[in-house]
Amino acid sequence: MTKLTFENHIVTQFDGELEEIRTRLMEMGGKVEQQLQNAIKSVAEIDSAMAEQVIRQERQVDEMERDIDEACILIIARRQPAATDLRLIMMVSKAVNDLERIGDEAKKIANHAIILAEQDGPSKGYTEVRHLGKSVISMLANALDAFARFDVEAAMRTLNEDQQIDLDYKTALRELVTYMMEDPRSIGRVINILWVIRSLERVGDHAKNLCEQIVFVVKGKDIRHQTHVARHDH
Amino acid sequence: MNTTATLGTDNMAMAAVKKPTEGTDVSPFELAAEHATVGSFEVENAKMSIKNVNVYYGDKQAIFDVSVDIGKNEVIAMIGPSGCGKSTFLRALNRMNDTVDGCRVEGDIRMDGQDLYSPKLDVVELRARVGMVFQKPNPFPKSIYDNVAYGPKIHGLADTRVDLDEIVERSLRRASLWDEVKDRLYQAGTGLSGGQQQRLCIARAIAVSPEVILMDEPCSALDPIATARIEELIEELSQNFTIAIVTHSMQQAARVSQRTAYFHLGQLIEVNPTEQVFTMPEHALTESYITGRFG
């Protein structure tokens, strides 16, 4: 394979259409990244106003998903894309779904932020949220960067960050269970924190999907549901 | 007619392993200049086997060192820009090029192991075994019945009128035309619609029980509905026949064939399973062509 390009079609409008869905996917990625950042911040800084803003943004993200998906369907109907063009369109259509789900998780986190802000009690679990939140945001940002440059190496590196996130998630779970055992009065609060870190772990999974889709666009290889070792054989 | 002996297996092996290396700076055009066909051009169950074929029109070479197998009961599609040699190549398979002045075919073309360019071979018999359907429907100016009956008659395939009737009906049924023409078998074939005429030509081709059917852009003069019927027919025919089809419609190649061969400037660039060619072509030139990036 030579360098991946989505330009130089005989029909130049086709170039424009592919560029358009790429740009819009990046916009959506940026929006979702910001939404997630704010959601984590609203938990960590007990900021209900910010949480409500995150919830409101959800509708915009849904609309973006629908619009980009529509654009993809239109290109398929109009241009009958093949090879890299087809793979890009399929990827974008799947990626918007993953981004929308990340948006959903951000909204769930924001909902818990509001509940947590209304409850009194010791602020247990915030360190875990901050720590996991930082890793997850970094992973999502890396995945979007890799998409912008169609960088398979970066996508593979980012993909493996999910293992660390899963590990941190398990560690955080154990600590939260300890808090609940130490002080049963904290159970209500800690369960909310637990849902937050569960959402963060899910975001990691969606970011991983994005990375797999980048590999699919560039290499034409489907690396979903493979073990770590098998992935590296490619 | 020049026919040269089969070249050694070393050349075949070399052609097989030469693939565009990922991440190299070699331009696809340089790769093409090295005569490197990529993909799976050999099959286990070959009906026709083509090795190192060159075709010349006078001094001008039209086909460069093409080697490919056509599997039994396979539909193989040949695609490529105009003038890439795909029709010339197709016509070499049943020696239709013999009729072109100054046309010379070198190399080795075999069907079931038999050398098709052997001087001992009866060309008329060959063209019954390797039938052809052309771009423009070309029924004889005769009745529908006679169009189909002509081949079996001259090849002596039917002893009695009853036999002949049976062959005509069976061929028209196989070409999905019977129901539309059974009540007017003795009317002129040229009075049918374009799509029906093309199916009549297919019926005429299969009436002599060929082993291979060559189709040279069989749908390019037809509307989408007639095209769809021919495509459905190709699918059915492939159960009994081996089919090689040249088409300008990539969607058609994607729909009807199991393997796709991409020709460029007289060279066979890539042969691969159709699903691979249209999702993940191996060669950059194939990629450019099927994604619409060619001038």
CSV table of N, CA, C and O in Angstrom, one decimal, chain B residues 173-249:
chain,number,residue,atom,x,y,z
B,173,ARG,N,-34.7,-21.8,-22.1
B,173,ARG,CA,-35.0,-21.9,-20.7
B,173,ARG,C,-33.8,-21.5,-19.8
B,173,ARG,O,-34.0,-20.7,-18.9
B,174,ARG,N,-32.7,-22.0,-20.2
B,174,ARG,CA,-31.5,-21.7,-19.4
B,174,ARG,C,-31.1,-20.2,-19.5
B,174,ARG,O,-30.6,-19.7,-18.6
B,175,ALA,N,-31.5,-19.6,-20.6
B,175,ALA,CA,-31.2,-18.2,-20.8
B,175,ALA,C,-32.4,-17.4,-20.3
B,175,ALA,O,-32.4,-16.2,-20.6
B,176,SER,N,-33.3,-18.0,-19.6
B,176,SER,CA,-34.4,-17.3,-19.0
B,176,SER,C,-35.2,-16.5,-20.1
B,176,SER,O,-35.6,-15.4,-19.8
B,177,LEU,N,-35.4,-17.1,-21.2
B,177,LEU,CA,-36.1,-16.4,-22.3
B,177,LEU,C,-37.3,-17.1,-22.8
B,177,LEU,O,-38.2,-16.6,-23.4
B,178,TRP,N,-37.4,-18.4,-22.4
B,178,TRP,CA,-38.4,-19.3,-22.9
B,178,TRP,C,-39.8,-18.8,-22.8
B,178,TRP,O,-40.6,-18.7,-23.7
B,179,ASP,N,-40.1,-18.4,-21.5
B,179,ASP,CA,-41.5,-17.9,-21.3
B,179,ASP,C,-41.9,-16.7,-22.1
B,179,ASP,O,-43.1,-16.5,-22.5
B,180,GLU,N,-40.9,-15.9,-22.4
B,180,GLU,CA,-41.2,-14.7,-23.2
B,180,GLU,C,-41.3,-14.9,-24.7
B,180,GLU,O,-42.0,-14.1,-25.4
B,181,VAL,N,-40.8,-16.0,-25.2
B,181,VAL,CA,-40.7,-16.2,-26.7
B,181,VAL,C,-41.4,-17.5,-27.1
B,181,VAL,O,-41.5,-17.7,-28.3
B,182,LYS,N,-41.9,-18.3,-26.2
B,182,LYS,CA,-42.4,-19.7,-26.6
B,182,LYS,C,-43.5,-19.6,-27.6
B,182,LYS,O,-43.7,-20.5,-28.4
B,183,ASP,N,-44.3,-18.5,-27.6
B,183,ASP,CA,-45.4,-18.4,-28.5
B,183,ASP,C,-45.0,-17.7,-29.8
B,183,ASP,O,-45.9,-17.5,-30.7
B,184,ARG,N,-43.8,-17.3,-30.0
B,184,ARG,CA,-43.4,-16.6,-31.2
B,184,ARG,C,-42.0,-17.1,-31.7
B,184,ARG,O,-41.2,-16.3,-32.1
B,185,LEU,N,-41.8,-18.4,-31.6
B,185,LEU,CA,-40.5,-18.9,-31.9
B,185,LEU,C,-40.1,-18.7,-33.3
B,185,LEU,O,-38.9,-18.7,-33.7
B,186,TYR,N,-41.1,-18.5,-34.2
B,186,TYR,CA,-40.8,-18.4,-35.6
B,186,TYR,C,-40.8,-17.0,-36.1
B,186,TYR,O,-40.7,-16.7,-37.3
B,187,GLN,N,-40.9,-16.0,-35.2
B,187,GLN,CA,-40.7,-14.6,-35.5
B,187,GLN,C,-39.2,-14.3,-35.5
B,187,GLN,O,-38.4,-14.9,-34.9
B,188,ALA,N,-38.9,-13.1,-36.1
B,188,ALA,CA,-37.5,-12.7,-36.3
B,188,ALA,C,-36.9,-12.4,-34.9
B,188,ALA,O,-37.5,-11.7,-34.1
B,189,GLY,N,-35.7,-12.9,-34.7
B,189,GLY,CA,-34.9,-12.6,-33.4
B,189,GLY,C,-34.6,-11.2,-33.3
B,189,GLY,O,-34.5,-10.6,-32.2
B,190,THR,N,-34.5,-10.5,-34.4
B,190,THR,CA,-34.1,-9.1,-34.4
B,190,THR,C,-35.3,-8.2,-33.9
B,190,THR,O,-35.1,-7.1,-33.6
B,191,GLY,N,-36.5,-8.8,-33.8
B,191,GLY,CA,-37.7,-8.1,-33.4
B,191,GLY,C,-37.8,-8.0,-31.8
B,191,GLY,O,-38.6,-7.3,-31.3
B,192,LEU,N,-36.9,-8.7,-31.1
B,192,LEU,CA,-36.9,-8.7,-29.7
B,192,LEU,C,-36.3,-7.4,-29.1
B,192,LEU,O,-35.6,-6.7,-29.8
B,193,SER,N,-36.6,-7.2,-27.9
B,193,SER,CA,-35.9,-6.0,-27.2
B,193,SER,C,-34.5,-6.3,-27.0
B,193,SER,O,-34.0,-7.4,-27.1
B,194,GLY,N,-33.7,-5.2,-26.7
B,194,GLY,CA,-32.2,-5.4,-26.6
B,194,GLY,C,-31.8,-6.4,-25.6
B,194,GLY,O,-31.0,-7.3,-25.8
B,195,GLY,N,-32.5,-6.4,-24.4
B,195,GLY,CA,-32.2,-7.4,-23.4
B,195,GLY,C,-32.5,-8.8,-23.8
B,195,GLY,O,-31.8,-9.7,-23.5
B,196,GLN,N,-33.7,-8.9,-24.5
B,196,GLN,CA,-34.1,-10.2,-24.9
B,196,GLN,C,-33.2,-10.7,-26.0
B,196,GLN,O,-32.8,-11.9,-26.0
B,197,GLN,N,-32.7,-9.8,-26.9
B,197,GLN,CA,-31.8,-10.2,-28.0
B,197,GLN,C,-30.5,-10.7,-27.3
B,197,GLN,O,-29.9,-11.7,-27.8
B,198,GLN,N,-30.1,-10.1,-26.3
B,198,GLN,CA,-28.8,-10.5,-25.6
B,198,GLN,C,-29.0,-11.9,-25.0
B,198,GLN,O,-28.1,-12.7,-25.1
B,199,ARG,N,-30.2,-12.1,-24.4
B,199,ARG,CA,-30.4,-13.4,-23.8
B,199,ARG,C,-30.5,-14.5,-24.9
B,199,ARG,O,-30.2,-15.6,-24.7
B,200,LEU,N,-31.1,-14.0,-26.1
B,200,LEU,CA,-31.1,-14.9,-27.2
B,200,LEU,C,-29.7,-15.3,-27.7
B,200,LEU,O,-29.4,-16.5,-28.0
B,201,CYS,N,-28.8,-14.4,-27.7
B,201,CYS,CA,-27.4,-14.6,-28.0
B,201,CYS,C,-26.8,-15.6,-27.0
B,201,CYS,O,-26.0,-16.5,-27.4
B,202,ILE,N,-27.2,-15.4,-25.7
B,202,ILE,CA,-26.6,-16.3,-24.7
B,202,ILE,C,-27.2,-17.8,-24.9
B,202,ILE,O,-26.5,-18.8,-24.9
B,203,ALA,N,-28.5,-17.8,-25.3
B,203,ALA,CA,-29.1,-19.1,-25.6
B,203,ALA,C,-28.4,-19.8,-26.8
B,203,ALA,O,-28.2,-21.0,-26.8
B,204,ARG,N,-28.1,-18.9,-27.8
B,204,ARG,CA,-27.4,-19.5,-29.0
B,204,ARG,C,-26.1,-20.0,-28.6
B,204,ARG,O,-25.7,-21.1,-29.1
B,205,ALA,N,-25.4,-19.3,-27.7
B,205,ALA,CA,-24.0,-19.7,-27.3
B,205,ALA,C,-24.1,-21.0,-26.5
B,205,ALA,O,-23.3,-21.9,-26.7
B,206,ILE,N,-25.1,-21.2,-25.6
B,206,ILE,CA,-25.2,-22.4,-24.8
B,206,ILE,C,-25.8,-23.6,-25.5
B,206,ILE,O,-25.7,-24.7,-25.0
B,207,ALA,N,-26.4,-23.3,-26.6
B,207,ALA,CA,-27.1,-24.4,-27.4
B,207,ALA,C,-26.1,-25.5,-27.8
B,207,ALA,O,-26.5,-26.6,-28.0
B,208,VAL,N,-24.9,-25.1,-28.1
B,208,VAL,CA,-23.9,-26.1,-28.5
B,208,VAL,C,-23.1,-26.7,-27.3
B,208,VAL,O,-22.0,-27.3,-27.5
B,209,SER,N,-23.7,-26.5,-26.1
B,209,SER,CA,-23.1,-27.1,-24.9
B,209,SER,C,-21.6,-26.7,-24.8
B,209,SER,O,-20.7,-27.6,-24.8
B,210,PRO,N,-21.3,-25.4,-24.7
B,210,PRO,CA,-19.9,-25.0,-24.6
B,210,PRO,C,-19.4,-25.4,-23.1
B,210,PRO,O,-20.2,-25.7,-22.3
B,211,GLU,N,-18.1,-25.3,-23.0
B,211,GLU,CA,-17.5,-25.6,-21.6
B,211,GLU,C,-17.2,-24.2,-21.0
B,211,GLU,O,-17.3,-24.0,-19.8
B,212,VAL,N,-16.9,-23.3,-21.8
B,212,VAL,CA,-16.5,-21.9,-21.3
B,212,VAL,C,-17.3,-20.9,-22.1
B,212,VAL,O,-17.5,-21.1,-23.3
B,213,ILE,N,-17.8,-19.9,-21.4
B,213,ILE,CA,-18.5,-18.8,-22.2
B,213,ILE,C,-17.7,-17.5,-21.9
B,213,ILE,O,-17.4,-17.1,-20.8
B,214,LEU,N,-17.3,-16.8,-23.0
B,214,LEU,CA,-16.6,-15.6,-22.9
B,214,LEU,C,-17.7,-14.5,-23.1
B,214,LEU,O,-18.4,-14.5,-24.1
B,215,MET,N,-17.7,-13.5,-22.3
B,215,MET,CA,-18.6,-12.4,-22.4
B,215,MET,C,-17.9,-11.1,-22.5
B,215,MET,O,-17.1,-10.7,-21.6
B,216,ASP,N,-18.1,-10.4,-23.6
B,216,ASP,CA,-17.3,-9.1,-23.8
B,216,ASP,C,-18.3,-7.9,-23.6
B,216,ASP,O,-19.1,-7.6,-24.5
B,217,GLU,N,-18.3,-7.4,-22.4
B,217,GLU,CA,-19.2,-6.3,-22.0
B,217,GLU,C,-20.7,-6.6,-22.4
B,217,GLU,O,-21.3,-5.9,-23.2
B,218,PRO,N,-21.2,-7.7,-21.9
B,218,PRO,CA,-22.5,-8.2,-22.4
B,218,PRO,C,-23.7,-7.3,-22.0
B,218,PRO,O,-24.8,-7.4,-22.6
B,219,CYS,N,-23.5,-6.4,-21.1
B,219,CYS,CA,-24.6,-5.5,-20.6
B,219,CYS,C,-24.5,-4.1,-21.0
B,219,CYS,O,-25.3,-3.3,-20.6
B,220,SER,N,-23.4,-3.7,-21.7
B,220,SER,CA,-23.2,-2.3,-21.8
B,220,SER,C,-24.2,-1.6,-22.8
B,220,SER,O,-24.3,-0.4,-22.8
B,221,ALA,N,-24.9,-2.4,-23.5
B,221,ALA,CA,-26.0,-1.8,-24.4
B,221,ALA,C,-27.4,-2.0,-23.8
B,221,ALA,O,-28.4,-1.7,-24.4
B,222,LEU,N,-27.4,-2.4,-22.5
B,222,LEU,CA,-28.7,-2.7,-21.9
B,222,LEU,C,-29.1,-1.8,-20.8
B,222,LEU,O,-28.2,-1.2,-20.1
B,223,ASP,N,-30.4,-1.7,-20.5
B,223,ASP,CA,-30.8,-0.9,-19.4
B,223,ASP,C,-30.6,-1.7,-18.1
B,223,ASP,O,-30.3,-2.8,-18.1
B,224,PRO,N,-30.8,-1.0,-16.9
B,224,PRO,CA,-30.5,-1.6,-15.6
B,224,PRO,C,-31.3,-2.9,-15.4
B,224,PRO,O,-30.8,-3.9,-14.8
B,225,ILE,N,-32.6,-2.9,-15.8
B,225,ILE,CA,-33.4,-4.1,-15.6
B,225,ILE,C,-32.9,-5.3,-16.4
B,225,ILE,O,-32.7,-6.4,-15.9
B,226,ALA,N,-32.7,-5.0,-17.7
B,226,ALA,CA,-32.2,-6.1,-18.6
B,226,ALA,C,-30.8,-6.5,-18.1
B,226,ALA,O,-30.5,-7.7,-18.1
B,227,THR,N,-30.0,-5.6,-17.6
B,227,THR,CA,-28.7,-5.9,-17.0
B,227,THR,C,-28.8,-6.8,-15.8
B,227,THR,O,-28.1,-7.8,-15.7
B,228,ALA,N,-29.8,-6.5,-14.9
B,228,ALA,CA,-30.0,-7.3,-13.7
B,228,ALA,C,-30.4,-8.8,-14.1
B,228,ALA,O,-29.9,-9.7,-13.5
B,229,ARG,N,-31.2,-8.9,-15.2
B,229,ARG,CA,-31.6,-10.2,-15.6
B,229,ARG,C,-30.4,-11.0,-16.2
B,229,ARG,O,-30.3,-12.2,-15.9
B,230,ILE,N,-29.5,-10.3,-16.9
B,230,ILE,CA,-28.3,-11.0,-17.4
B,230,ILE,C,-27.4,-11.4,-16.3
B,230,ILE,O,-26.9,-12.5,-16.2
B,231,GLU,N,-27.3,-10.5,-15.3
B,231,GLU,CA,-26.5,-10.9,-14.1
B,231,GLU,C,-27.0,-12.1,-13.4
B,231,GLU,O,-26.2,-12.9,-12.9
B,232,GLU,N,-28.3,-12.1,-13.2
B,232,GLU,CA,-28.9,-13.2,-12.5
B,232,GLU,C,-28.6,-14.5,-13.3
B,232,GLU,O,-28.3,-15.6,-12.8
B,233,LEU,N,-28.7,-14.4,-14.7
B,233,LEU,CA,-28.5,-15.5,-15.6
B,233,LEU,C,-27.0,-16.0,-15.4
B,233,LEU,O,-26.8,-17.2,-15.4
B,234,ILE,N,-26.1,-15.1,-15.3
B,234,ILE,CA,-24.7,-15.4,-15.2
B,234,ILE,C,-24.5,-16.3,-14.0
B,234,ILE,O,-23.8,-17.3,-14.0
B,235,GLU,N,-25.1,-15.9,-12.9
B,235,GLU,CA,-25.0,-16.6,-11.6
B,235,GLU,C,-25.5,-18.1,-11.8
B,235,GLU,O,-24.9,-19.0,-11.4
B,236,GLU,N,-26.7,-18.2,-12.5
B,236,GLU,CA,-27.2,-19.5,-12.8
B,236,GLU,C,-26.3,-20.4,-13.7
B,236,GLU,O,-26.1,-21.5,-13.5
B,237,LEU,N,-25.9,-19.7,-14.8
B,237,LEU,CA,-25.1,-20.4,-15.8
B,237,LEU,C,-23.8,-20.9,-15.2
B,237,LEU,O,-23.2,-21.9,-15.6
B,238,SER,N,-23.3,-20.2,-14.2
B,238,SER,CA,-22.0,-20.6,-13.6
B,238,SER,C,-22.0,-21.9,-12.9
B,238,SER,O,-21.0,-22.5,-12.6
B,239,GLN,N,-23.2,-22.5,-12.7
B,239,GLN,CA,-23.3,-23.8,-12.1
B,239,GLN,C,-22.8,-24.9,-13.2
B,239,GLN,O,-22.4,-25.9,-12.8
B,240,ASN,N,-23.0,-24.5,-14.4
B,240,ASN,CA,-22.7,-25.5,-15.5
B,240,ASN,C,-21.6,-25.1,-16.4
B,240,ASN,O,-21.0,-25.9,-17.1
B,241,PHE,N,-21.3,-23.8,-16.4
B,241,PHE,CA,-20.3,-23.3,-17.3
B,241,PHE,C,-19.2,-22.5,-16.6
B,241,PHE,O,-19.4,-22.0,-15.5
B,242,THR,N,-18.0,-22.4,-17.3
B,242,THR,CA,-17.0,-21.5,-16.8
B,242,THR,C,-17.2,-20.2,-17.5
B,242,THR,O,-17.3,-20.2,-18.7
B,243,ILE,N,-17.1,-19.1,-16.8
B,243,ILE,CA,-17.4,-17.8,-17.5
B,243,ILE,C,-16.3,-16.8,-17.3
B,243,ILE,O,-15.9,-16.6,-16.1
B,244,ALA,N,-15.9,-16.2,-18.4
B,244,ALA,CA,-15.0,-15.1,-18.3
B,244,ALA,C,-15.7,-13.9,-18.8
B,244,ALA,O,-16.1,-13.9,-20.0
B,245,ILE,N,-15.8,-12.8,-18.0
B,245,ILE,CA,-16.5,-11.7,-18.5
B,245,ILE,C,-15.7,-10.4,-18.4
B,245,ILE,O,-15.0,-10.1,-17.4
B,246,VAL,N,-15.7,-9.6,-19.5
B,246,VAL,CA,-15.1,-8.3,-19.5
B,246,VAL,C,-16.2,-7.3,-19.3
B,246,VAL,O,-17.2,-7.4,-19.9
B,247,THR,N,-15.9,-6.4,-18.3
B,247,THR,CA,-17.0,-5.4,-18.1
B,247,THR,C,-16.3,-4.1,-17.7
B,247,THR,O,-15.3,-4.0,-17.1
B,248,HIS,N,-17.1,-3.0,-18.1
B,248,HIS,CA,-16.7,-1.7,-17.7
B,248,HIS,C,-17.3,-1.3,-16.4
B,248,HIS,O,-17.0,-0.2,-15.8
B,249,SER,N,-18.3,-2.1,-16.0
B,249,SER,CA,-19.0,-1.7,-14.7
B,249,SER,C,-18.3,-2.5,-13.6
B,249,SER,O,-18.4,-3.7,-13.5
